[in-house]
Amino acid sequence: MRVRTGFVSNSSSTSYLILSRGDLDEMGFLELMGVPSDSPIARLFQELFQRIVVSSQYVDLANVAPEDSLESWFDGERLSPTMEGRLREAAQLGLKAYYGKISSDDSPVLSFFCTDAFEEENERIYFNYLECVW
Amino acid sequence: MIVPITSRRYQGGREYIVCPDLPLTVDEIRERMLNRSMASESTYAWKLVLSLHSDIFVKSLDIKKDYDTYFTPEYPQFAHYLRREVGLSPAAIGKLSQAYASALGMYLFDPYQAFLLDENGANILSKLIDNYTPHGTHL
């Protein structure tokens, strides 16, 4: 019999959807999350933003055909009803959409965000971070 | 003062003993943390800081108070309590013994926030809580 000792954990991931008026940038993202770039906790949100930049499927909703299925905009990804509703509204306004997944395995900061679920919105950006999968 | 200690629950983990100085109160520390974070009210960052404050100063055991309330007859010296009941290293005991008189409390904080478990964790806590301005000048 082999015995393995040590720390055991499950990984998780969270699907997100960001809808933005204009291109998504770090300053706008930090403003949405509520901190300036010189805050002691800004690094958390900067790291999340950097991951979003490299992980997202991007769709300019001004260029999609309204009759297409939502899944076809994001390579067949299954979207939550809330995300679908927001996307339909965003398509009418011609917003930009960013969809992707964050994994808890990537870094301590991203691991922390995978333990949380939230929805944030201001005049420029909508951020849905509610779809957690363990 | 923030004293990082090795987790007593699992290998490679990290806990903290958070020791704000008197005469600040727990409520004043909450305001300090919100001000230092520069978080806008009601945003995600604001709620994160409030949650962190609560996890440390409301939900964590204040070992200074624990000692004063329950353990002084058993351990005439605080250092003996820290060694026997909390299981701290000599280095941590030295720091805490020195800070005992001036500390509001000594909160034994076992964070669930993964971003506090690496080298930057103590730095973040120190910038939010310790008795310095963000530029390093004593208040």
mmCIF file of C-alpha atoms in Angstrom:
data_model
loop_
_atom_site.group_PDB
_atom_site.id
_atom_site.type_symbol
_atom_site.label_atom_id
_atom_site.label_comp_id
_atom_site.label_asym_id
_atom_site.label_seq_id
_atom_site.Cartn_x
_atom_site.Cartn_y
_atom_site.Cartn_z
ATOM 1 C CA MET A 1 0.000 0.000 0.000
ATOM 2 C CA ARG A 2 1.254 3.468 -0.856
ATOM 3 C CA VAL A 3 0.520 6.296 1.491
ATOM 4 C CA ARG A 4 0.709 9.862 0.355
ATOM 5 C CA THR A 5 0.734 12.698 2.869
ATOM 6 C CA GLY A 6 0.335 16.392 2.298
ATOM 7 C CA PHE A 7 -2.160 19.056 1.436
ATOM 8 C CA VAL A 8 -5.102 18.007 -0.742
ATOM 9 C CA SER A 9 -7.383 20.482 -2.423
ATOM 10 C CA ASN A 10 -9.911 20.748 -5.196
ATOM 11 C CA SER A 11 -9.385 23.276 -7.902
ATOM 12 C CA SER A 12 -12.225 25.419 -9.126
ATOM 13 C CA SER A 13 -12.927 27.844 -11.901
ATOM 14 C CA THR A 14 -15.250 30.763 -12.376
ATOM 15 C CA SER A 15 -16.768 31.885 -15.654
ATOM 16 C CA TYR A 16 -17.059 35.598 -16.142
ATOM 17 C CA LEU A 17 -18.679 37.994 -18.540
ATOM 18 C CA ILE A 18 -17.657 41.621 -18.917
ATOM 19 C CA LEU A 19 -19.638 44.074 -21.001
ATOM 20 C CA SER A 20 -17.996 47.379 -21.716
ATOM 21 C CA ARG A 21 -18.766 50.624 -23.451
ATOM 22 C CA GLY A 22 -15.568 50.998 -25.426
ATOM 23 C CA ASP A 23 -12.426 48.925 -24.917
ATOM 24 C CA LEU A 24 -11.758 47.483 -21.499
ATOM 25 C CA ASP A 25 -8.687 49.023 -19.854
ATOM 26 C CA GLU A 26 -6.994 48.595 -16.494
ATOM 27 C CA MET A 27 -7.919 52.005 -15.167
ATOM 28 C CA GLY A 28 -11.585 51.479 -15.940
ATOM 29 C CA PHE A 29 -11.481 48.021 -14.395
ATOM 30 C CA LEU A 30 -9.865 49.307 -11.174
ATOM 31 C CA GLU A 31 -12.462 52.054 -10.986
ATOM 32 C CA LEU A 32 -15.228 49.462 -11.276
ATOM 33 C CA MET A 33 -13.680 47.365 -8.488
ATOM 34 C CA GLY A 34 -13.230 50.466 -6.365
ATOM 35 C CA VAL A 35 -9.511 51.208 -5.963
ATOM 36 C CA PRO A 36 -6.932 53.534 -7.530
ATOM 37 C CA SER A 37 -3.709 52.041 -8.853
ATOM 38 C CA ASP A 38 -1.694 53.200 -5.804
ATOM 39 C CA SER A 39 -3.921 51.423 -3.293
ATOM 40 C CA PRO A 40 -2.210 48.738 -1.165
ATOM 41 C CA ILE A 41 -4.723 46.236 -2.540
ATOM 42 C CA ALA A 42 -4.624 47.368 -6.185
ATOM 43 C CA ARG A 43 -2.292 44.486 -7.049
ATOM 44 C CA LEU A 44 -5.136 42.016 -6.504
ATOM 45 C CA PHE A 45 -7.301 43.656 -9.116
ATOM 46 C CA GLN A 46 -4.426 44.334 -11.489
ATOM 47 C CA GLU A 47 -3.591 40.636 -11.493
ATOM 48 C CA LEU A 48 -7.227 39.726 -12.069
ATOM 49 C CA PHE A 49 -7.386 42.220 -14.921
ATOM 50 C CA GLN A 50 -4.226 40.854 -16.549
ATOM 51 C CA ARG A 51 -5.657 37.346 -16.428
ATOM 52 C CA ILE A 52 -8.911 38.559 -17.946
ATOM 53 C CA VAL A 53 -6.987 40.219 -20.767
ATOM 54 C CA VAL A 54 -5.208 37.001 -21.743
ATOM 55 C CA SER A 55 -8.087 34.590 -21.046
ATOM 56 C CA SER A 56 -11.054 36.273 -22.674
ATOM 57 C CA GLN A 57 -12.902 35.523 -25.824
ATOM 58 C CA TYR A 58 -13.719 38.941 -27.191
ATOM 59 C CA VAL A 59 -16.761 39.868 -29.237
ATOM 60 C CA ASP A 60 -17.671 43.315 -30.492
ATOM 61 C CA LEU A 61 -21.426 43.079 -30.197
ATOM 62 C CA ALA A 62 -21.859 45.856 -32.727
ATOM 63 C CA ASN A 63 -20.800 43.345 -35.380
ATOM 64 C CA VAL A 64 -22.876 40.264 -34.533
ATOM 65 C CA ALA A 65 -26.065 39.195 -36.251
ATOM 66 C CA PRO A 66 -28.978 39.447 -33.786
ATOM 67 C CA GLU A 67 -30.512 36.206 -35.070
ATOM 68 C CA ASP A 68 -27.406 34.152 -34.179
ATOM 69 C CA SER A 69 -27.471 32.040 -31.032
ATOM 70 C CA LEU A 70 -25.585 33.493 -28.082
ATOM 71 C CA GLU A 71 -23.445 30.362 -27.754
ATOM 72 C CA SER A 72 -22.174 30.821 -31.276
ATOM 73 C CA TRP A 73 -20.660 34.149 -30.254
ATOM 74 C CA PHE A 74 -18.470 32.370 -27.712
ATOM 75 C CA ASP A 75 -17.481 29.082 -29.344
ATOM 76 C CA GLY A 76 -20.435 27.142 -27.966
ATOM 77 C CA GLU A 77 -19.832 28.057 -24.328
ATOM 78 C CA ARG A 78 -22.908 27.589 -22.180
ATOM 79 C CA LEU A 79 -23.979 30.875 -20.640
ATOM 80 C CA SER A 80 -26.093 31.445 -17.561
ATOM 81 C CA PRO A 81 -29.585 32.955 -17.990
ATOM 82 C CA THR A 82 -28.364 36.184 -16.369
ATOM 83 C CA MET A 83 -25.445 36.403 -18.781
ATOM 84 C CA GLU A 84 -27.732 35.699 -21.743
ATOM 85 C CA GLY A 85 -30.116 38.456 -20.737
ATOM 86 C CA ARG A 86 -27.318 40.974 -20.290
ATOM 87 C CA LEU A 87 -25.764 39.979 -23.606
ATOM 88 C CA ARG A 88 -29.039 40.495 -25.486
ATOM 89 C CA GLU A 89 -29.346 43.981 -24.020
ATOM 90 C CA ALA A 90 -25.683 44.706 -24.709
ATOM 91 C CA ALA A 91 -26.031 43.614 -28.336
ATOM 92 C CA GLN A 92 -28.704 46.230 -28.886
ATOM 93 C CA LEU A 93 -26.341 48.856 -27.516
ATOM 94 C CA GLY A 94 -23.335 47.616 -29.500
ATOM 95 C CA LEU A 95 -21.148 47.036 -26.429
ATOM 96 C CA LYS A 96 -17.970 44.965 -26.276
ATOM 97 C CA ALA A 97 -18.085 41.576 -24.562
ATOM 98 C CA TYR A 98 -15.338 39.580 -22.848
ATOM 99 C CA TYR A 99 -16.041 36.043 -21.742
ATOM 100 C CA GLY A 100 -13.706 33.523 -20.121
ATOM 101 C CA LYS A 101 -12.758 31.431 -17.114
ATOM 102 C CA ILE A 102 -10.447 32.026 -14.156
ATOM 103 C CA SER A 103 -8.852 28.964 -12.548
ATOM 104 C CA SER A 104 -7.937 28.706 -8.888
ATOM 105 C CA ASP A 105 -4.733 26.888 -9.858
ATOM 106 C CA ASP A 106 -3.153 29.929 -11.468
ATOM 107 C CA SER A 107 -2.007 32.001 -8.479
ATOM 108 C CA PRO A 108 -2.946 32.795 -4.870
ATOM 109 C CA VAL A 109 -4.707 35.961 -5.968
ATOM 110 C CA LEU A 110 -6.772 34.194 -8.623
ATOM 111 C CA SER A 111 -7.421 31.364 -6.208
ATOM 112 C CA PHE A 112 -8.935 33.901 -3.827
ATOM 113 C CA PHE A 113 -11.238 35.280 -6.509
ATOM 114 C CA CYS A 114 -12.373 31.734 -7.293
ATOM 115 C CA THR A 115 -13.682 31.484 -3.743
ATOM 116 C CA ASP A 116 -15.876 34.501 -4.309
ATOM 117 C CA ALA A 117 -18.861 35.343 -6.499
ATOM 118 C CA PHE A 118 -20.065 38.823 -7.304
ATOM 119 C CA GLU A 119 -21.665 41.132 -9.827
ATOM 120 C CA GLU A 120 -20.345 44.690 -10.229
ATOM 121 C CA GLU A 121 -21.572 47.453 -12.493
ATOM 122 C CA ASN A 122 -20.990 51.124 -13.143
ATOM 123 C CA GLU A 123 -21.821 53.459 -16.029
ATOM 124 C CA ARG A 124 -19.169 51.925 -18.259
ATOM 125 C CA ILE A 125 -18.627 48.299 -17.290
ATOM 126 C CA TYR A 126 -20.744 45.331 -16.227
ATOM 127 C CA PHE A 127 -18.833 42.432 -14.617
ATOM 128 C CA ASN A 128 -20.590 39.130 -13.950
ATOM 129 C CA TYR A 129 -18.456 36.818 -11.814
ATOM 130 C CA LEU A 130 -21.150 34.543 -10.459
ATOM 131 C CA GLU A 131 -20.675 31.242 -12.263
ATOM 132 C CA CYS A 132 -18.434 29.152 -10.072
ATOM 133 C CA VAL A 133 -17.676 25.515 -10.901
ATOM 134 C CA TRP A 134 -15.898 23.292 -8.386
ATOM 135 C CA MET B 1 2.835 45.219 14.146
ATOM 136 C CA ILE B 2 2.131 42.163 12.016
ATOM 137 C CA VAL B 3 3.868 38.949 13.057
ATOM 138 C CA PRO B 4 3.664 36.162 10.444
ATOM 139 C CA ILE B 5 3.784 32.691 11.958
ATOM 140 C CA THR B 6 3.824 29.211 10.500
ATOM 141 C CA SER B 7 0.391 27.694 10.329
ATOM 142 C CA ARG B 8 -0.390 25.368 13.185
ATOM 143 C CA ARG B 9 -2.893 23.477 11.011
ATOM 144 C CA TYR B 10 -1.080 22.519 7.834
ATOM 145 C CA GLN B 11 2.399 22.462 6.399
ATOM 146 C CA GLY B 12 3.407 25.452 4.342
ATOM 147 C CA GLY B 13 0.524 27.551 5.618
ATOM 148 C CA ARG B 14 0.719 30.930 7.227
ATOM 149 C CA GLU B 15 -1.097 32.749 9.995
ATOM 150 C CA TYR B 16 -0.617 36.187 11.474
ATOM 151 C CA ILE B 17 -0.727 37.798 14.840
ATOM 152 C CA VAL B 18 -2.015 41.293 14.257
ATOM 153 C CA CYS B 19 -1.091 43.760 16.990
ATOM 154 C CA PRO B 20 -2.411 47.284 16.536
ATOM 155 C CA ASP B 21 -1.157 49.838 19.030
ATOM 156 C CA LEU B 22 -3.221 51.605 21.638
ATOM 157 C CA PRO B 23 -5.006 53.998 21.817
ATOM 158 C CA LEU B 24 -6.763 53.021 18.578
ATOM 159 C CA THR B 25 -10.081 51.204 18.896
ATOM 160 C CA VAL B 26 -11.341 48.440 16.647
ATOM 161 C CA ASP B 27 -13.754 50.899 15.009
ATOM 162 C CA GLU B 28 -10.950 53.374 14.383
ATOM 163 C CA ILE B 29 -8.865 50.637 12.805
ATOM 164 C CA ARG B 30 -11.729 49.883 10.426
ATOM 165 C CA GLU B 31 -11.738 53.527 9.330
ATOM 166 C CA ARG B 32 -7.974 53.448 8.987
ATOM 167 C CA MET B 33 -8.124 50.338 6.800
ATOM 168 C CA LEU B 34 -10.783 51.840 4.558
ATOM 169 C CA ASN B 35 -8.852 55.108 4.260
ATOM 170 C CA ARG B 36 -5.544 53.403 3.587
ATOM 171 C CA SER B 37 -7.081 51.126 0.954
ATOM 172 C CA MET B 38 -8.516 54.198 -0.813
ATOM 173 C CA ALA B 39 -11.519 52.048 -1.695
ATOM 174 C CA SER B 40 -14.626 53.814 -2.954
ATOM 175 C CA GLU B 41 -17.672 53.299 -0.798
ATOM 176 C CA SER B 42 -19.903 50.287 -1.541
ATOM 177 C CA THR B 43 -17.569 48.854 -4.191
ATOM 178 C CA TYR B 44 -16.147 45.351 -4.205
ATOM 179 C CA ALA B 45 -12.847 46.613 -2.767
ATOM 180 C CA TRP B 46 -14.677 48.420 0.035
ATOM 181 C CA LYS B 47 -16.537 45.258 1.012
ATOM 182 C CA LEU B 48 -13.327 43.255 0.801
ATOM 183 C CA VAL B 49 -11.611 45.563 3.301
ATOM 184 C CA LEU B 50 -14.620 45.487 5.634
ATOM 185 C CA SER B 51 -14.633 41.711 5.493
ATOM 186 C CA LEU B 52 -10.906 41.578 6.211
ATOM 187 C CA HIS B 53 -11.346 43.870 9.208
ATOM 188 C CA SER B 54 -14.139 41.701 10.559
ATOM 189 C CA ASP B 55 -12.161 38.486 10.007
ATOM 190 C CA ILE B 56 -9.246 39.887 12.021
ATOM 191 C CA PHE B 57 -10.749 42.076 14.714
ATOM 192 C CA VAL B 58 -14.158 40.498 15.282
ATOM 193 C CA LYS B 59 -13.817 36.814 14.444
ATOM 194 C CA SER B 60 -10.219 36.063 15.433
ATOM 195 C CA LEU B 61 -9.081 35.223 18.944
ATOM 196 C CA ASP B 62 -7.402 38.085 20.784
ATOM 197 C CA ILE B 63 -4.671 36.151 22.575
ATOM 198 C CA LYS B 64 -3.735 39.111 24.750
ATOM 199 C CA LYS B 65 -7.283 39.300 26.055
ATOM 200 C CA ASP B 66 -7.426 35.515 26.306
ATOM 201 C CA TYR B 67 -4.323 35.533 28.461
ATOM 202 C CA ASP B 68 -5.472 38.430 30.640
ATOM 203 C CA THR B 69 -8.920 36.935 31.173
ATOM 204 C CA TYR B 70 -8.223 33.250 31.653
ATOM 205 C CA PHE B 71 -4.555 32.345 31.893
ATOM 206 C CA THR B 72 -2.745 34.727 34.242
ATOM 207 C CA PRO B 73 -3.111 32.423 37.282
ATOM 208 C CA GLU B 74 -1.655 29.545 35.297
ATOM 209 C CA TYR B 75 1.119 31.446 33.509
ATOM 210 C CA PRO B 76 2.529 34.406 35.437
ATOM 211 C CA GLN B 77 4.443 35.406 32.311
ATOM 212 C CA PHE B 78 2.826 36.090 28.933
ATOM 213 C CA ALA B 79 5.751 34.395 27.199
ATOM 214 C CA HIS B 80 4.959 31.087 28.899
ATOM 215 C CA TYR B 81 1.339 31.293 27.745
ATOM 216 C CA LEU B 82 2.477 31.991 24.175
ATOM 217 C CA ARG B 83 4.787 29.020 24.211
ATOM 218 C CA ARG B 84 2.518 26.498 25.901
ATOM 219 C CA GLU B 85 -0.966 27.500 24.738
ATOM 220 C CA VAL B 86 -0.313 29.061 21.340
ATOM 221 C CA GLY B 87 2.819 27.139 20.395
ATOM 222 C CA LEU B 88 4.809 30.078 19.055
ATOM 223 C CA SER B 89 8.484 30.207 18.152
ATOM 224 C CA PRO B 90 10.977 32.001 20.434
ATOM 225 C CA ALA B 91 11.331 34.783 17.850
ATOM 226 C CA ALA B 92 7.583 35.456 17.753
ATOM 227 C CA ILE B 93 7.359 35.249 21.542
ATOM 228 C CA GLY B 94 10.103 37.845 21.876
ATOM 229 C CA LYS B 95 8.315 40.297 19.575
ATOM 230 C CA LEU B 96 4.936 39.826 21.226
ATOM 231 C CA SER B 97 6.277 40.054 24.765
ATOM 232 C CA GLN B 98 7.901 43.340 23.882
ATOM 233 C CA ALA B 99 4.693 44.688 22.314
ATOM 234 C CA TYR B 100 2.369 43.488 25.082
ATOM 235 C CA ALA B 101 2.027 46.753 27.027
ATOM 236 C CA SER B 102 1.366 48.982 24.014
ATOM 237 C CA ALA B 103 -0.901 46.662 22.016
ATOM 238 C CA LEU B 104 -4.659 47.121 21.796
ATOM 239 C CA GLY B 105 -4.887 43.379 21.267
ATOM 240 C CA MET B 106 -3.085 40.487 19.613
ATOM 241 C CA TYR B 107 -5.365 38.879 17.077
ATOM 242 C CA LEU B 108 -4.503 35.378 15.948
ATOM 243 C CA PHE B 109 -5.627 35.558 12.331
ATOM 244 C CA ASP B 110 -5.848 32.434 10.169
ATOM 245 C CA PRO B 111 -6.728 33.861 6.748
ATOM 246 C CA TYR B 112 -8.861 32.104 4.173
ATOM 247 C CA GLN B 113 -7.876 34.805 1.656
ATOM 248 C CA ALA B 114 -5.281 33.035 -0.473
ATOM 249 C CA PHE B 115 -3.574 36.317 -1.391
ATOM 250 C CA LEU B 116 -2.477 36.647 2.248
ATOM 251 C CA LEU B 117 -0.689 33.312 2.231
ATOM 252 C CA ASP B 118 2.371 34.376 0.256
ATOM 253 C CA GLU B 119 5.192 36.818 0.994
ATOM 254 C CA ASN B 120 3.054 39.833 0.084
ATOM 255 C CA GLY B 121 0.410 39.037 2.675
ATOM 256 C CA ALA B 122 2.195 40.635 5.621
ATOM 257 C CA ASN B 123 2.990 43.643 3.468
ATOM 258 C CA ILE B 124 -0.665 44.185 2.556
ATOM 259 C CA LEU B 125 -1.778 43.825 6.176
ATOM 260 C CA SER B 126 0.958 46.150 7.381
ATOM 261 C CA LYS B 127 0.057 48.846 4.867
ATOM 262 C CA LEU B 128 -3.589 48.683 5.892
ATOM 263 C CA ILE B 129 -3.191 48.395 9.650
ATOM 264 C CA ASP B 130 0.216 49.346 11.029
ATOM 265 C CA ASN B 131 0.991 52.620 12.652
ATOM 266 C CA TYR B 132 2.560 54.199 9.606
ATOM 267 C CA THR B 133 1.413 56.419 6.847
ATOM 268 C CA PRO B 134 1.527 54.764 3.410
ATOM 269 C CA HIS B 135 4.813 56.627 2.882
ATOM 270 C CA GLY B 136 6.443 55.090 5.928
ATOM 271 C CA THR B 137 6.252 58.037 8.306
ATOM 272 C CA HIS B 138 5.077 57.431 11.844
ATOM 273 C CA LEU B 139 1.674 58.917 12.594
#
